[in-house]
PDB file of C-alpha atoms in Angstrom:
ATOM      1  CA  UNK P   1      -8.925 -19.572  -9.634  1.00 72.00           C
ATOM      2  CA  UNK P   2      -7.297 -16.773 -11.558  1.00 84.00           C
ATOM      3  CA  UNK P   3      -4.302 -15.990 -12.385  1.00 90.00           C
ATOM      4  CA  UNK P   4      -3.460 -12.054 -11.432  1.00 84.00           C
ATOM      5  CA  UNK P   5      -0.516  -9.376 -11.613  1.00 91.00           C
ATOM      6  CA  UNK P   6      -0.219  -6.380  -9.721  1.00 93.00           C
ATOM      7  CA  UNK P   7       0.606  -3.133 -10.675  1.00 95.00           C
ATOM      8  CA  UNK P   8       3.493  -1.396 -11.299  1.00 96.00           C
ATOM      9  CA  UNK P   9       4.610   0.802  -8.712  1.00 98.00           C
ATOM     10  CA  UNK P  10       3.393   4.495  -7.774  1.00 97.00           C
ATOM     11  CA  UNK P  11       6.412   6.241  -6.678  1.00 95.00           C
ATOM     12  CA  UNK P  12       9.311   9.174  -7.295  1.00 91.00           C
ATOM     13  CA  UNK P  13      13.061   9.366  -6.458  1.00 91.00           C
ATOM     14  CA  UNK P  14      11.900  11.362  -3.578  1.00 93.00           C
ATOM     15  CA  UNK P  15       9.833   9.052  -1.590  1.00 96.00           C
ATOM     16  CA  UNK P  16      10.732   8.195   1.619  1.00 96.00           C
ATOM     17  CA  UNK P  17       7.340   6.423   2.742  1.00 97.00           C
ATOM     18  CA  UNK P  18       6.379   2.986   0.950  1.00 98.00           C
ATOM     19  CA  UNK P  19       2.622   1.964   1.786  1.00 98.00           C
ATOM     20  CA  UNK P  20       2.051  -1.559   0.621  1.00 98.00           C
ATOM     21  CA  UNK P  21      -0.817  -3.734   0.210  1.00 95.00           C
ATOM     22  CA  UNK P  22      -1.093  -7.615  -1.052  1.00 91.00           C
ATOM     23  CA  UNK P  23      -2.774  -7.465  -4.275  1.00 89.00           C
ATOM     24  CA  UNK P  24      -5.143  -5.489  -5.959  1.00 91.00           C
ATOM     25  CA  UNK P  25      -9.054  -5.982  -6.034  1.00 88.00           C
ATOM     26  CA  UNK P  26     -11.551  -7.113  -8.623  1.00 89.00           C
ATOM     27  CA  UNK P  27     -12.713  -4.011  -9.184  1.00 90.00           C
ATOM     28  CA  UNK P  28      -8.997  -2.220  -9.001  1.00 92.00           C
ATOM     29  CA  UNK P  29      -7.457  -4.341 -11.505  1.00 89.00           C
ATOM     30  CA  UNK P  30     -10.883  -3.849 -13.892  1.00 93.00           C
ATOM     31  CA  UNK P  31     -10.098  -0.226 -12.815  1.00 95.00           C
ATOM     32  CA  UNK P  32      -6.347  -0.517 -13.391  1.00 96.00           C
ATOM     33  CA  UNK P  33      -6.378   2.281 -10.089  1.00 96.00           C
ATOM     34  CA  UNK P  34      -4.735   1.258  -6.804  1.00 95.00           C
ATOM     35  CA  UNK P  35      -7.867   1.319  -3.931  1.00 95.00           C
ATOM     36  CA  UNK P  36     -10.508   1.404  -7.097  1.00 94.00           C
ATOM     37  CA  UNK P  37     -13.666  -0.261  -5.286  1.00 91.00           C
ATOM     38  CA  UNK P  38     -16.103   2.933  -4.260  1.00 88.00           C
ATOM     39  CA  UNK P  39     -16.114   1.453  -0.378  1.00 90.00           C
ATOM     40  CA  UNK P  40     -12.072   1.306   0.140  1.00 92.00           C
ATOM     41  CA  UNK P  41     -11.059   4.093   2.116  1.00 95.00           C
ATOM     42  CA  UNK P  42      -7.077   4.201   1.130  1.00 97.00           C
ATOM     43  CA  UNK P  43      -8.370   7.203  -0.952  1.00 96.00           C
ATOM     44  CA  UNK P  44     -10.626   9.117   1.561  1.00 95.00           C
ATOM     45  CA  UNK P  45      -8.128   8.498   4.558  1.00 96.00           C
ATOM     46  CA  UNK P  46      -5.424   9.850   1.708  1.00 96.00           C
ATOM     47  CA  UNK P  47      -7.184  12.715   1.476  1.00 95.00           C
ATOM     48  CA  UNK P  48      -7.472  13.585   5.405  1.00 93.00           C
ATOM     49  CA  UNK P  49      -3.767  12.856   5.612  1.00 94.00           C
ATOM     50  CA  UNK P  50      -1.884  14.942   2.251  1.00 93.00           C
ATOM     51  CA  UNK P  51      -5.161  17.335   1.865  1.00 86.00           C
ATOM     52  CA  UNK P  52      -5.932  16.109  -1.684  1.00 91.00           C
ATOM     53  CA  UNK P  53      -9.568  14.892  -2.838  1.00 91.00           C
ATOM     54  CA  UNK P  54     -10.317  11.797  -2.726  1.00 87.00           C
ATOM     55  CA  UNK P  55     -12.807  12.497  -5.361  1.00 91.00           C
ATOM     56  CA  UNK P  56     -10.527  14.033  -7.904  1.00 95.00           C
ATOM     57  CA  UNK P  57      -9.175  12.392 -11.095  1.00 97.00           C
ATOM     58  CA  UNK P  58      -6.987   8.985 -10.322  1.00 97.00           C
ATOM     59  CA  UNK P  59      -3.893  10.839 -11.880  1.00 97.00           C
ATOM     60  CA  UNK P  60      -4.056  13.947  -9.251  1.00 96.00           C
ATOM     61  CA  UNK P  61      -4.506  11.926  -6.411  1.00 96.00           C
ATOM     62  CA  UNK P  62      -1.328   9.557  -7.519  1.00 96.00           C
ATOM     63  CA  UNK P  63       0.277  13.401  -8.169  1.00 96.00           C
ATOM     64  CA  UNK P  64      -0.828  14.249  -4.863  1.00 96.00           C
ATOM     65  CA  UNK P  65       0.843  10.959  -3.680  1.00 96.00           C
ATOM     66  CA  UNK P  66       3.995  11.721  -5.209  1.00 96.00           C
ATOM     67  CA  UNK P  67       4.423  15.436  -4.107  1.00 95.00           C
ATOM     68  CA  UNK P  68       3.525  13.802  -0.602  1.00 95.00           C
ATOM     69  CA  UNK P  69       6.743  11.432  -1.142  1.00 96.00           C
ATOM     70  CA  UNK P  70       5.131   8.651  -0.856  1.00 97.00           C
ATOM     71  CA  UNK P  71       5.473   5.812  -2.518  1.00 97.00           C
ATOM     72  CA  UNK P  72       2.792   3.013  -3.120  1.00 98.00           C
ATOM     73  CA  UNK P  73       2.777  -0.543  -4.610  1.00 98.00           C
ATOM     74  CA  UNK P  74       1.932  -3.919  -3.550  1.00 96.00           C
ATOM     75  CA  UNK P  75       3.997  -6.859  -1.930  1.00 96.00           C
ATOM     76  CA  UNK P  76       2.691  -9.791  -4.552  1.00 95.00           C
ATOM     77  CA  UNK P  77       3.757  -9.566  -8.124  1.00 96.00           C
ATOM     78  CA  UNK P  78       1.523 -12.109  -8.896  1.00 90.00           C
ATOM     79  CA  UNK P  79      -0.705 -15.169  -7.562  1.00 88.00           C
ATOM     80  CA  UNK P  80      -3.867 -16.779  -7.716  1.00 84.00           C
ATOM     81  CA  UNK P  81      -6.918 -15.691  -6.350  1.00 83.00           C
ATOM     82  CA  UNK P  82     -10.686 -16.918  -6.774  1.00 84.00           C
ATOM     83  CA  UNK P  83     -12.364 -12.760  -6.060  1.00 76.00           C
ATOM     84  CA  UNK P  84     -10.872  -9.920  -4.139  1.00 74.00           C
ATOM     85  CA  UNK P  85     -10.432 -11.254  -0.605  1.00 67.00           C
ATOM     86  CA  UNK P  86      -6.717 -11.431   0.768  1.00 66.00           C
ATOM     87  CA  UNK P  87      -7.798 -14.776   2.206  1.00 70.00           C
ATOM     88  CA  UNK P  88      -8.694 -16.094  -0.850  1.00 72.00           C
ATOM     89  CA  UNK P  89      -4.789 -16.101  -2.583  1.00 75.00           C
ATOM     90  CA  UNK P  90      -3.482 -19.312  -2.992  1.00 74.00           C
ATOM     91  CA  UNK P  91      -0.273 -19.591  -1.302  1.00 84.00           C
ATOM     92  CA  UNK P  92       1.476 -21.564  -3.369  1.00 85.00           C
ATOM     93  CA  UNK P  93       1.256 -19.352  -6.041  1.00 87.00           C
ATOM     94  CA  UNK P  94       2.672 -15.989  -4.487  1.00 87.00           C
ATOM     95  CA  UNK P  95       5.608 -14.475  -6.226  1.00 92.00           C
ATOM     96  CA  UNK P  96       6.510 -11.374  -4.865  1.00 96.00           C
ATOM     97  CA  UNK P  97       7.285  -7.727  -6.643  1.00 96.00           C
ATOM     98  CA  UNK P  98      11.458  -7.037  -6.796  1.00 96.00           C
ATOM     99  CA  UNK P  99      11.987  -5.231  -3.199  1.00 96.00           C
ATOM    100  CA  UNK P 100      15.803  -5.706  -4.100  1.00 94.00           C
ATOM    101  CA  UNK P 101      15.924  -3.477  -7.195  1.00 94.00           C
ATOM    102  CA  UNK P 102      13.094  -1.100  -5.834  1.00 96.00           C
ATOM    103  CA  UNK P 103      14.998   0.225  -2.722  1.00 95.00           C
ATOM    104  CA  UNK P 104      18.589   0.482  -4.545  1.00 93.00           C
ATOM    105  CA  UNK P 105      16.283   2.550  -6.651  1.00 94.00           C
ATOM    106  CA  UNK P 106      14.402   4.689  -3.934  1.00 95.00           C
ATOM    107  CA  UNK P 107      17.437   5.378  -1.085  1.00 94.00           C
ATOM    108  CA  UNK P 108      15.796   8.173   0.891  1.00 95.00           C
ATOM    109  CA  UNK P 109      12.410   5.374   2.221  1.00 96.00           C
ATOM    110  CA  UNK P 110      13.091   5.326   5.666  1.00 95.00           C
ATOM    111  CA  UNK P 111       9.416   3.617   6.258  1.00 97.00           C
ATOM    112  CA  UNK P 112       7.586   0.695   5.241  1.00 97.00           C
ATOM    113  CA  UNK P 113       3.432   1.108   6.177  1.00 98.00           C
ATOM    114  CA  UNK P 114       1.262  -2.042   5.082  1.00 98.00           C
ATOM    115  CA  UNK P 115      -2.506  -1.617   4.371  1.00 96.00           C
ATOM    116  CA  UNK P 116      -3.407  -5.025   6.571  1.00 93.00           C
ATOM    117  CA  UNK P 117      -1.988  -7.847   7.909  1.00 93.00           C
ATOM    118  CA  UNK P 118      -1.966  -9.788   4.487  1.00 92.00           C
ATOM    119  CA  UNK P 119       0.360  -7.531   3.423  1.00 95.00           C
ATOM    120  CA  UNK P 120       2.680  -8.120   6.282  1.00 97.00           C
ATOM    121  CA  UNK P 121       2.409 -11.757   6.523  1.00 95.00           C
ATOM    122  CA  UNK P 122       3.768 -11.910   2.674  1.00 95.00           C
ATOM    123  CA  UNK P 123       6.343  -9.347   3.297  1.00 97.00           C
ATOM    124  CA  UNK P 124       7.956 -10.364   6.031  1.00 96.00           C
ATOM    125  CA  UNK P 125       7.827 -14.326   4.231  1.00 96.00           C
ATOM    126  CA  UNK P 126       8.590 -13.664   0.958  1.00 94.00           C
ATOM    127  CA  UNK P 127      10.349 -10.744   1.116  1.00 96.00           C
ATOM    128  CA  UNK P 128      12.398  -9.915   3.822  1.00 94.00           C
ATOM    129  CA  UNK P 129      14.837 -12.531   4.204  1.00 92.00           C
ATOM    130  CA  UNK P 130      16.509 -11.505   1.033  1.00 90.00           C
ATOM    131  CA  UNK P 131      16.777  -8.206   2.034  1.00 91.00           C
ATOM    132  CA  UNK P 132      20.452  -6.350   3.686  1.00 84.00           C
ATOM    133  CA  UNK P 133      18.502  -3.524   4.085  1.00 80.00           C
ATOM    134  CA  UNK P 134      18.810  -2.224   8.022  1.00 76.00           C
ATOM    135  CA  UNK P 135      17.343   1.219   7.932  1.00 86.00           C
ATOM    136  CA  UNK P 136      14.195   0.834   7.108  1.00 94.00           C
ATOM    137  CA  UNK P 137      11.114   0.822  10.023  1.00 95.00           C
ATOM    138  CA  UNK P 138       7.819  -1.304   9.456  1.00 96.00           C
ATOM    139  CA  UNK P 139       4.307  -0.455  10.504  1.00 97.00           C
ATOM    140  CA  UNK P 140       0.948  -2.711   9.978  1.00 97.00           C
ATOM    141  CA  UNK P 141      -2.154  -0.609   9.717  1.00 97.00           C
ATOM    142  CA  UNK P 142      -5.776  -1.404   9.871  1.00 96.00           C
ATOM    143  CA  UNK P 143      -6.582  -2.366   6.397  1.00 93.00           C
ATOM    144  CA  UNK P 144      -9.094  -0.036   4.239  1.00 93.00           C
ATOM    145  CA  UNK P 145     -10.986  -2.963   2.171  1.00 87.00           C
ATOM    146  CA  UNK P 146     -14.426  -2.920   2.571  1.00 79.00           C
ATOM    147  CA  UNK P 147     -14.027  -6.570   4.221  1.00 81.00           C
ATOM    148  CA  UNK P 148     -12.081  -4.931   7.240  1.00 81.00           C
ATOM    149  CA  UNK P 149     -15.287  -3.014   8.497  1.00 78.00           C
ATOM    150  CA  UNK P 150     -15.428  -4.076  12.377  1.00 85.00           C
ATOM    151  CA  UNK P 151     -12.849  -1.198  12.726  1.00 89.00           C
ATOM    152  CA  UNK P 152     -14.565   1.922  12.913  1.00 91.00           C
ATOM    153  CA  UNK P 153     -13.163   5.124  10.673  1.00 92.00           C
ATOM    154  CA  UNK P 154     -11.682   6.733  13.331  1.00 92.00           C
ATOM    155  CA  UNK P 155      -9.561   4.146  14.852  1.00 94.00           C
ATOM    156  CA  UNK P 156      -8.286   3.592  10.902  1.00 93.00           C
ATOM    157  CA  UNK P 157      -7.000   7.322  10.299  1.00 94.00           C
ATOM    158  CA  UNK P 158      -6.101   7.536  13.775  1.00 95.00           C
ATOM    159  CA  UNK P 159      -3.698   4.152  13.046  1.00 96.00           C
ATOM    160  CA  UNK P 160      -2.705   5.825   9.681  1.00 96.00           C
ATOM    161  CA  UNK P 161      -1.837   9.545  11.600  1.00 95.00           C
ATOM    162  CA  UNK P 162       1.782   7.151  11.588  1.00 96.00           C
ATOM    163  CA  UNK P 163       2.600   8.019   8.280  1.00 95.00           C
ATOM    164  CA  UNK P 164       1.744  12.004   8.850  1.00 90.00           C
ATOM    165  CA  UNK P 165       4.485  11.681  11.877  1.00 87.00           C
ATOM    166  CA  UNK P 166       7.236  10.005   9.502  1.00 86.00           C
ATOM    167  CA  UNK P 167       6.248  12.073   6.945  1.00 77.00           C
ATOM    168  CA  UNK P 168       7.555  15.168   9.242  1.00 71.00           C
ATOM    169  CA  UNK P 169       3.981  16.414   8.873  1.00 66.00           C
ATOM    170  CA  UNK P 170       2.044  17.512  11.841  1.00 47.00           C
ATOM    171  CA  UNK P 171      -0.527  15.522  13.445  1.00 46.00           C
ATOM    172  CA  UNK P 172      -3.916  16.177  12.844  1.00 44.00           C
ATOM    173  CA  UNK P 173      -6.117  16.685  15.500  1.00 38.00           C
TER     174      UNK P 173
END
């Protein structure tokens, strides 16, 4: 099993949306790009929410991110994990990003979105009980690996519309 650390953070003073996922993939970290592998649709669902393409260069799209004010990172700092599947980390060897310092840092996120239930599960175990934060409002939403295909497209950026209405942005029809 290998031993593997996230990314830093994608974000801006201005943010007021966090989307967080559990740890990046194989081919992300080879990457060093959030959502790297070609059949993840963070990127493409990205692109129907903030209007950017999902085909553009990595740093426009974490641009368009930004001007978006939304913030992205992942819940695990580091762990171990034999490939890219979420239910392949080992457990015992989760050790979370620093939640504390990031929102003291980022006051204006009013909204927490996690790409899957992996994400959840770890947040809400390894991170949330240290937390005083009250104002903050958590979603789950269908996950965009490539391993999460029995949901169909639409029902994914139908889920994800949820950050367009915190965002103050209009729904898409």
């Amino acid at each position: 099993m290998s031993h593997i650390t996230s990314f830093a953070p994608i974000e801006n003073s201005a943010a007021n949306i966090l989307i967080l996922g559990s740890m990046p993939s194989v081919a992300s970290l080879h990457a060093n790009q959030y959502y790297a592998h070609s059949r993840n649709l963070f990127w493409r669902i990205m692109a129907t929410l903030i209007q950017l393409d999902p085909d553009s260069p990595y740093e426009q799209r974490i641009e368009a991110l930004q001007d978006a004010q939304i913030a992205l990172w992942d819940v695990l700092h580091s762990c171990k994990r034999q490939g890219s599947l979420d239910t392949s980390i080992d457990k015992t060897s989760q050790n979370p990003n620093d939640f504390s310092t990031f929102f003291l840092q980022h006051t204006h996120i009013t909204h927490v979105f996690f790409n899957g239930i992996v994400a959840e599960q770890s947040y809400r175990k390894l991170v949330l009980p240290d937390l005083s934060i009250q104002h903050i409002e958590y979603l789950r939403l269908p996950s965009t690996s490539p391993a999460n295909a029995s949901i169909p497209y639409d029902q994914k950026i139908a889920a994800w519309q949820a950050i367009r209405c915190a965002s103050g942005m209009s729904k898409l029809d």
